[in-house]
PDB file of C-alpha atoms and ligand atoms in Angstrom:
ATOM      1  CA  MET X 985     -78.208  34.902 -64.108  1.00 91.00           C
ATOM      2  CA  GLN X 986     -77.427  31.310 -65.182  1.00 94.00           C
ATOM      3  CA  VAL X 987     -76.633  30.991 -68.901  1.00 96.00           C
ATOM      4  CA  THR X 988     -76.481  27.664 -70.743  1.00 95.00           C
ATOM      5  CA  ALA X 989     -75.566  27.213 -74.404  1.00 95.00           C
ATOM      6  CA  THR X 990     -77.778  24.771 -76.280  1.00 97.00           C
ATOM      7  CA  ALA X 991     -76.787  22.361 -79.068  1.00 97.00           C
ATOM      8  CA  LEU X 992     -76.983  25.422 -81.322  1.00 98.00           C
ATOM      9  CA  PRO X 993     -74.407  27.676 -79.609  1.00 96.00           C
ATOM     10  CA  GLU X 994     -76.073  30.980 -80.539  1.00 97.00           C
ATOM     11  CA  VAL X 995     -79.352  29.844 -78.890  1.00 98.00           C
ATOM     12  CA  LEU X 996     -79.056  30.311 -75.133  1.00 98.00           C
ATOM     13  CA  GLU X 997     -81.105  29.234 -72.124  1.00 98.00           C
ATOM     14  CA  LEU X 998     -81.131  31.901 -69.408  1.00 98.00           C
ATOM     15  CA  ILE X 999     -82.339  31.555 -65.821  1.00 97.00           C
ATOM     16  CA  PRO X1000     -82.537  34.890 -63.966  1.00 97.00           C
ATOM     17  CA  LYS X1001     -81.987  34.789 -60.216  1.00 97.00           C
ATOM     18  CA  ARG X1002     -85.103  34.486 -58.019  1.00 97.00           C
ATOM     19  CA  VAL X1003     -84.819  36.061 -54.581  1.00 98.00           C
ATOM     20  CA  ALA X1004     -87.206  34.141 -52.341  1.00 97.00           C
ATOM     21  CA  ASP X1005     -88.719  35.326 -49.096  1.00 97.00           C
ATOM     22  CA  ALA X1006     -91.751  34.559 -46.939  1.00 98.00           C
ATOM     23  CA  ARG X1007     -94.027  36.342 -49.479  1.00 98.00           C
ATOM     24  CA  GLY X1008     -92.785  34.473 -52.552  1.00 97.00           C
ATOM     25  CA  TYR X1009     -89.960  35.658 -54.841  1.00 97.00           C
ATOM     26  CA  PHE X1010     -88.562  38.612 -56.802  1.00 98.00           C
ATOM     27  CA  SER X1011     -86.687  38.327 -60.097  1.00 98.00           C
ATOM     28  CA  GLU X1012     -85.197  40.780 -62.566  1.00 98.00           C
ATOM     29  CA  THR X1013     -86.558  39.049 -65.669  1.00 97.00           C
ATOM     30  CA  TRP X1014     -84.843  41.419 -68.080  1.00 97.00           C
ATOM     31  CA  ASN X1015     -81.818  43.626 -67.445  1.00 97.00           C
ATOM     32  CA  SER X1016     -79.946  44.953 -70.473  1.00 96.00           C
ATOM     33  CA  LYS X1017     -76.655  45.198 -68.511  1.00 96.00           C
ATOM     34  CA  SER X1018     -76.894  41.554 -67.345  1.00 95.00           C
ATOM     35  CA  LEU X1019     -77.634  40.450 -70.913  1.00 95.00           C
ATOM     36  CA  ALA X1020     -74.738  42.490 -72.327  1.00 96.00           C
ATOM     37  CA  GLN X1021     -72.444  40.775 -69.842  1.00 94.00           C
ATOM     38  CA  VAL X1022     -73.367  37.406 -71.447  1.00 92.00           C
ATOM     39  CA  GLY X1023     -72.941  38.760 -74.966  1.00 93.00           C
ATOM     40  CA  ILE X1024     -76.535  39.697 -75.759  1.00 95.00           C
ATOM     41  CA  ASP X1025     -75.947  43.371 -76.434  1.00 94.00           C
ATOM     42  CA  LEU X1026     -78.970  44.592 -78.379  1.00 93.00           C
ATOM     43  CA  SER X1027     -81.998  46.769 -77.826  1.00 94.00           C
ATOM     44  CA  PHE X1028     -85.478  45.256 -77.742  1.00 97.00           C
ATOM     45  CA  CYS X1029     -88.282  47.440 -79.065  1.00 98.00           C
ATOM     46  CA  GLN X1030     -91.433  45.332 -78.773  1.00 98.00           C
ATOM     47  CA  ASP X1031     -92.945  43.074 -76.109  1.00 98.00           C
ATOM     48  CA  ASN X1032     -95.412  40.385 -77.167  1.00 98.00           C
ATOM     49  CA  GLU X1033     -97.784  38.147 -75.237  1.00 98.00           C
ATOM     50  CA  SER X1034     -99.691  35.153 -76.511  1.00 98.00           C
ATOM     51  CA  PHE X1035    -102.270  33.142 -74.573  1.00 98.00           C
ATOM     52  CA  SER X1036    -103.104  29.605 -75.664  1.00 98.00           C
ATOM     53  CA  ALA X1037    -106.124  27.984 -74.010  1.00 98.00           C
ATOM     54  CA  ARG X1038    -105.392  24.396 -74.989  1.00 97.00           C
ATOM     55  CA  LYS X1039    -102.422  22.076 -74.515  1.00 96.00           C
ATOM     56  CA  GLY X1040    -100.964  21.157 -77.910  1.00 97.00           C
ATOM     57  CA  THR X1041    -101.334  24.637 -79.406  1.00 98.00           C
ATOM     58  CA  LEU X1042     -98.410  25.067 -81.795  1.00 98.00           C
ATOM     59  CA  ARG X1043     -97.349  28.542 -82.964  1.00 98.00           C
ATOM     60  CA  GLY X1044     -94.649  28.550 -85.617  1.00 95.00           C
ATOM     61  CA  LEU X1045     -92.285  28.091 -87.185  1.00 97.00           C
ATOM     62  CA  HIS X1046     -91.925  31.794 -87.913  1.00 98.00           C
ATOM     63  CA  ILE X1047     -89.253  34.277 -88.895  1.00 97.00           C
ATOM     64  CA  GLN X1048     -89.099  37.843 -90.181  1.00 97.00           C
ATOM     65  CA  ALA X1049     -86.727  38.304 -93.115  1.00 93.00           C
ATOM     66  CA  PRO X1050     -84.164  41.118 -93.182  1.00 93.00           C
ATOM     67  CA  PRO X1051     -84.306  44.120 -92.912  1.00 95.00           C
ATOM     68  CA  ASN X1052     -86.937  43.318 -90.262  1.00 97.00           C
ATOM     69  CA  ALA X1053     -85.203  40.302 -88.706  1.00 97.00           C
ATOM     70  CA  GLN X1054     -85.901  39.847 -84.998  1.00 98.00           C
ATOM     71  CA  ASP X1055     -83.937  38.532 -82.066  1.00 98.00           C
ATOM     72  CA  LYS X1056     -86.311  37.144 -79.413  1.00 98.00           C
ATOM     73  CA  LEU X1057     -86.125  36.613 -75.662  1.00 98.00           C
ATOM     74  CA  VAL X1058     -88.928  34.254 -74.691  1.00 98.00           C
ATOM     75  CA  ARG X1059     -90.364  33.235 -71.332  1.00 98.00           C
ATOM     76  CA  VAL X1060     -93.492  31.634 -69.885  1.00 98.00           C
ATOM     77  CA  VAL X1061     -95.506  33.292 -67.126  1.00 98.00           C
ATOM     78  CA  ALA X1062     -98.230  30.633 -66.844  1.00 98.00           C
ATOM     79  CA  GLY X1063     -97.899  26.983 -67.846  1.00 98.00           C
ATOM     80  CA  ALA X1064     -95.143  25.400 -69.907  1.00 98.00           C
ATOM     81  CA  ILE X1065     -94.028  25.090 -73.560  1.00 98.00           C
ATOM     82  CA  LEU X1066     -91.483  23.285 -75.661  1.00 98.00           C
ATOM     83  CA  ASP X1067     -89.737  26.159 -77.421  1.00 98.00           C
ATOM     84  CA  VAL X1068     -87.940  25.368 -80.690  1.00 98.00           C
ATOM     85  CA  ALA X1069     -85.346  27.271 -82.712  1.00 98.00           C
ATOM     86  CA  VAL X1070     -84.089  26.196 -86.159  1.00 98.00           C
ATOM     87  CA  ASP X1071     -80.896  27.548 -87.722  1.00 97.00           C
ATOM     88  CA  ILE X1072     -81.664  28.697 -91.288  1.00 95.00           C
ATOM     89  CA  ARG X1073     -78.698  31.008 -91.768  1.00 94.00           C
ATOM     90  CA  GLU X1074     -77.526  30.197 -95.309  1.00 90.00           C
ATOM     91  CA  SER X1075     -73.820  29.991 -94.445  1.00 90.00           C
ATOM     92  CA  SER X1076     -74.262  28.127 -91.141  1.00 95.00           C
ATOM     93  CA  ALA X1077     -72.704  24.711 -90.590  1.00 96.00           C
ATOM     94  CA  ASN X1078     -75.837  24.011 -88.512  1.00 97.00           C
ATOM     95  CA  TYR X1079     -78.279  24.933 -91.315  1.00 95.00           C
ATOM     96  CA  GLY X1080     -81.544  23.056 -90.800  1.00 95.00           C
ATOM     97  CA  LYS X1081     -80.604  21.892 -87.313  1.00 97.00           C
ATOM     98  CA  TRP X1082     -83.063  22.486 -84.459  1.00 98.00           C
ATOM     99  CA  VAL X1083     -82.979  22.683 -80.672  1.00 98.00           C
ATOM    100  CA  GLY X1084     -85.836  22.455 -78.176  1.00 98.00           C
ATOM    101  CA  VAL X1085     -85.927  23.860 -74.645  1.00 98.00           C
ATOM    102  CA  GLU X1086     -88.782  23.354 -72.192  1.00 98.00           C
ATOM    103  CA  LEU X1087     -89.740  26.725 -70.701  1.00 98.00           C
ATOM    104  CA  SER X1088     -92.048  26.934 -67.691  1.00 98.00           C
ATOM    105  CA  ALA X1089     -93.415  29.540 -65.305  1.00 98.00           C
ATOM    106  CA  ALA X1090     -92.310  27.281 -62.464  1.00 97.00           C
ATOM    107  CA  LYS X1091     -88.670  27.172 -63.610  1.00 97.00           C
ATOM    108  CA  GLY X1092     -88.569  30.792 -64.731  1.00 98.00           C
ATOM    109  CA  ASN X1093     -86.169  29.980 -67.571  1.00 98.00           C
ATOM    110  CA  GLN X1094     -85.929  31.868 -70.861  1.00 98.00           C
ATOM    111  CA  ILE X1095     -84.605  31.199 -74.358  1.00 98.00           C
ATOM    112  CA  PHE X1096     -82.702  33.661 -76.544  1.00 98.00           C
ATOM    113  CA  VAL X1097     -83.428  33.066 -80.241  1.00 98.00           C
ATOM    114  CA  PRO X1098     -81.199  35.203 -82.488  1.00 98.00           C
ATOM    115  CA  GLN X1099     -81.965  36.560 -85.938  1.00 97.00           C
ATOM    116  CA  GLY X1100     -81.629  33.882 -88.629  1.00 96.00           C
ATOM    117  CA  PHE X1101     -83.456  31.225 -86.628  1.00 98.00           C
ATOM    118  CA  LEU X1102     -87.013  30.006 -87.142  1.00 97.00           C
ATOM    119  CA  HIS X1103     -88.978  30.152 -83.882  1.00 98.00           C
ATOM    120  CA  GLY X1104     -91.976  28.206 -82.647  1.00 98.00           C
ATOM    121  CA  PHE X1105     -93.416  26.532 -79.587  1.00 98.00           C
ATOM    122  CA  VAL X1106     -96.026  24.008 -78.563  1.00 98.00           C
ATOM    123  CA  THR X1107     -97.902  24.358 -75.289  1.00 98.00           C
ATOM    124  CA  LEU X1108     -97.539  21.549 -72.750  1.00 97.00           C
ATOM    125  CA  THR X1109    -100.322  22.831 -70.475  1.00 97.00           C
ATOM    126  CA  PRO X1110    -103.744  24.491 -70.864  1.00 97.00           C
ATOM    127  CA  ASP X1111    -103.999  28.281 -70.310  1.00 98.00           C
ATOM    128  CA  THR X1112    -100.378  29.009 -71.228  1.00 98.00           C
ATOM    129  CA  HIS X1113     -99.139  32.614 -71.305  1.00 98.00           C
ATOM    130  CA  VAL X1114     -95.937  33.285 -73.265  1.00 98.00           C
ATOM    131  CA  ILE X1115     -94.286  36.695 -73.323  1.00 98.00           C
ATOM    132  CA  TYR X1116     -91.292  37.686 -75.408  1.00 98.00           C
ATOM    133  CA  LYS X1117     -89.175  40.654 -76.333  1.00 98.00           C
ATOM    134  CA  CYS X1118     -88.324  41.389 -79.972  1.00 98.00           C
ATOM    135  CA  SER X1119     -85.440  43.469 -81.321  1.00 98.00           C
ATOM    136  CA  ALA X1120     -87.400  44.657 -84.381  1.00 98.00           C
ATOM    137  CA  PHE X1121     -90.998  45.745 -84.892  1.00 98.00           C
ATOM    138  CA  TYR X1122     -93.651  43.461 -86.353  1.00 98.00           C
ATOM    139  CA  ALA X1123     -93.428  43.554 -90.137  1.00 98.00           C
ATOM    140  CA  PRO X1124     -96.028  41.208 -91.657  1.00 96.00           C
ATOM    141  CA  GLN X1125     -94.646  41.859 -95.142  1.00 95.00           C
ATOM    142  CA  SER X1126     -91.398  40.243 -93.987  1.00 95.00           C
ATOM    143  CA  GLU X1127     -92.941  37.357 -92.066  1.00 95.00           C
ATOM    144  CA  LEU X1128     -92.470  33.764 -93.244  1.00 94.00           C
ATOM    145  CA  SER X1129     -93.824  30.494 -91.844  1.00 96.00           C
ATOM    146  CA  VAL X1130     -92.362  27.002 -92.213  1.00 97.00           C
ATOM    147  CA  ARG X1131     -94.248  23.766 -91.514  1.00 97.00           C
ATOM    148  CA  TRP X1132     -93.849  22.477 -87.981  1.00 97.00           C
ATOM    149  CA  ASP X1133     -93.739  18.907 -89.335  1.00 96.00           C
ATOM    150  CA  ASP X1134     -91.351  19.424 -92.255  1.00 96.00           C
ATOM    151  CA  PRO X1135     -89.642  16.026 -92.585  1.00 95.00           C
ATOM    152  CA  VAL X1136     -86.376  17.736 -93.562  1.00 95.00           C
ATOM    153  CA  LEU X1137     -86.260  19.348 -90.095  1.00 96.00           C
ATOM    154  CA  GLY X1138     -87.552  16.266 -88.245  1.00 96.00           C
ATOM    155  CA  ILE X1139     -88.547  18.198 -85.089  1.00 97.00           C
ATOM    156  CA  ASP X1140     -89.738  16.085 -82.161  1.00 97.00           C
ATOM    157  CA  TRP X1141     -92.358  18.311 -80.496  1.00 97.00           C
ATOM    158  CA  GLY X1142     -93.040  15.740 -77.799  1.00 93.00           C
ATOM    159  CA  VAL X1143     -96.805  15.812 -78.294  1.00 86.00           C
ATOM    160  CA  GLN X1144     -99.086  13.539 -80.292  1.00 84.00           C
ATOM    161  CA  THR X1145     -99.598  14.984 -83.773  1.00 83.00           C
ATOM    162  CA  ASP X1146    -103.392  14.452 -83.579  1.00 87.00           C
ATOM    163  CA  GLN X1147    -103.410  16.860 -80.602  1.00 87.00           C
ATOM    164  CA  ILE X1148    -101.743  19.730 -82.476  1.00 95.00           C
ATOM    165  CA  ILE X1149    -103.796  22.933 -82.820  1.00 97.00           C
ATOM    166  CA  LEU X1150    -102.610  25.291 -85.588  1.00 97.00           C
ATOM    167  CA  SER X1151    -103.623  28.638 -87.059  1.00 97.00           C
ATOM    168  CA  ARG X1152    -104.786  28.658 -90.676  1.00 96.00           C
ATOM    169  CA  LYS X1153    -101.528  30.449 -91.529  1.00 95.00           C
ATOM    170  CA  ASP X1154     -99.425  27.692 -89.971  1.00 97.00           C
ATOM    171  CA  GLU X1155    -101.503  24.995 -91.661  1.00 96.00           C
ATOM    172  CA  GLN X1156    -100.514  26.559 -94.988  1.00 95.00           C
ATOM    173  CA  ALA X1157     -96.833  27.159 -94.139  1.00 94.00           C
ATOM    174  CA  LEU X1158     -93.931  26.591 -96.527  1.00 93.00           C
ATOM    175  CA  SER X1159     -91.447  23.751 -96.518  1.00 93.00           C
ATOM    176  CA  VAL X1160     -87.967  24.738 -95.409  1.00 90.00           C
ATOM    177  CA  SER X1161     -86.679  24.212 -98.941  1.00 90.00           C
ATOM    178  CA  GLU X1162     -89.353  26.582-100.327  1.00 91.00           C
ATOM    179  CA  LEU X1163     -88.309  29.115 -97.694  1.00 88.00           C
ATOM    180  CA  GLY X1164     -84.656  28.787 -98.675  1.00 83.00           C
ATOM    181  CA  ALA X1165     -85.504  29.456-102.314  1.00 81.00           C
ATOM    182  CA  LEU X1166     -87.526  32.554-101.378  1.00 79.00           C
ATOM    183  CA  LEU X1167     -84.760  33.986 -99.190  1.00 76.00           C
ATOM    184  CA  LYS X1168     -82.111  33.212-101.821  1.00 76.00           C
ATOM    185  CA  CYS X1169     -83.959  35.158-104.513  1.00 73.00           C
ATOM    186  CA  GLY X1170     -84.690  38.014-102.071  1.00 68.00           C
ATOM    187  CA  ALA X1171     -88.428  37.704-102.745  1.00 62.00           C
ATOM    188  CA  VAL X1172     -89.223  38.811 -99.175  1.00 63.00           C
ATOM    189  CA  ALA X1173     -88.301  42.024 -97.432  1.00 54.00           C
TER     190      ALA X1173
HETATM  191  C1  LIG R1331     -96.494  38.461 -84.295  1.00 94.46           C
HETATM  192  C2  LIG R1331     -97.505  39.565 -84.272  1.00 94.46           C
HETATM  193  C3  LIG R1331     -98.825  39.341 -84.623  1.00 94.46           C
HETATM  194  N1  LIG R1331     -99.724  40.373 -84.592  1.00 94.46           N
HETATM  195  C4  LIG R1331    -101.114  40.100 -84.942  1.00 94.46           C
HETATM  196  C5  LIG R1331    -101.306  39.456 -86.301  1.00 94.46           C
HETATM  197  C6  LIG R1331    -102.539  38.607 -86.121  1.00 94.46           C
HETATM  198  O1  LIG R1331    -103.708  39.383 -86.330  1.00 94.46           O
HETATM  199  C7  LIG R1331    -102.479  38.192 -84.653  1.00 94.46           C
HETATM  200  C8  LIG R1331    -101.937  36.786 -84.445  1.00 94.46           C
HETATM  201  O2  LIG R1331    -100.703  36.715 -85.133  1.00 94.46           O
HETATM  202  P1  LIG R1331    -100.028  35.295 -85.390  1.00 94.46           P
HETATM  203  O3  LIG R1331    -101.077  34.292 -85.745  1.00 94.46           O
HETATM  204  O4  LIG R1331     -98.869  35.526 -86.330  1.00 94.46           O
HETATM  205  O5  LIG R1331     -99.478  34.958 -83.912  1.00 94.46           O
HETATM  206  P2  LIG R1331     -98.518  33.728 -83.562  1.00 94.46           P
HETATM  207  O6  LIG R1331     -98.911  32.516 -84.331  1.00 94.46           O
HETATM  208  O7  LIG R1331     -98.464  33.664 -82.093  1.00 94.46           O
HETATM  209  O8  LIG R1331     -97.108  34.198 -84.136  1.00 94.46           O
HETATM  210  C9  LIG R1331     -95.959  34.332 -83.318  1.00 94.46           C
HETATM  211  O9  LIG R1331     -95.537  33.034 -83.063  1.00 94.46           O
HETATM  212  C10 LIG R1331     -94.168  32.729 -83.056  1.00 94.46           C
HETATM  213  C11 LIG R1331     -93.922  31.830 -81.877  1.00 94.46           C
HETATM  214  C12 LIG R1331     -93.226  33.855 -83.083  1.00 94.46           C
HETATM  215  O10 LIG R1331     -92.068  33.722 -82.700  1.00 94.46           O
HETATM  216  C13 LIG R1331     -93.635  35.134 -83.673  1.00 94.46           C
HETATM  217  O11 LIG R1331     -93.352  36.192 -82.762  1.00 94.46           O
HETATM  218  C14 LIG R1331     -95.025  35.234 -84.081  1.00 94.46           C
HETATM  219  O12 LIG R1331     -95.039  34.895 -85.450  1.00 94.46           O
HETATM  220  O13 LIG R1331    -101.611  39.147 -84.017  1.00 94.46           O
HETATM  221  C15 LIG R1331     -99.365  41.657 -84.219  1.00 94.46           C
HETATM  222  O14 LIG R1331    -100.201  42.576 -84.218  1.00 94.46           O
HETATM  223  N2  LIG R1331     -98.056  41.898 -83.873  1.00 94.46           N
HETATM  224  C16 LIG R1331     -97.104  40.901 -83.883  1.00 94.46           C
HETATM  225  O15 LIG R1331     -95.934  41.168 -83.543  1.00 94.46           O
END
């Protein structure tokens, strides 16, 4: 498996090996031993899938607060996305910094987003299927959303803003400074 650190060293791009033959290819898309060998030694407990019909669908930026914080291993099985992680760990020298990685079914690459990072993606194709493993169960009471277009974060999503399709929840998301205040006062758990 090829592992590449991103500009945020805890966020990794992974490309599992594809064994090609006359029929197509085979790939071990998740192997806990292979991940442990690259320092990702944790147990995932929930698999998610989201389907987005239209290009420009943006899901995020989301995080679950402790004690329900999630690590995520994300990949695309149809289409392509720009996947974004934002470091919001209070003591991090990279607080508020973001990284984007294009994930596609064609490339078969994945992104590892650790606990403490906001996560979101925008679809670059119609009919995009994203699947991802989580290291903690869904806990809506712990879930927080931050605006995709927060000027403090300055994320370049690579799509025209008038094309963005959001959920009602994401339309009403917090600013990153509001999120920081909430986490500081422990208002979410
Ligand atoms: C996340 C989640 C959602 N749901 C239910 C709740 C809603 O009724 C429905 C849609 O949820 P939501 O609008 O939060 O889905 P996304 O906007 O794709 O949210 C995800 O998008 C970003 C990219 C993430 O990293 C998170 O995993 C997750 O927040 O599925 C569940 O039943 N279980 C779950 O684990």
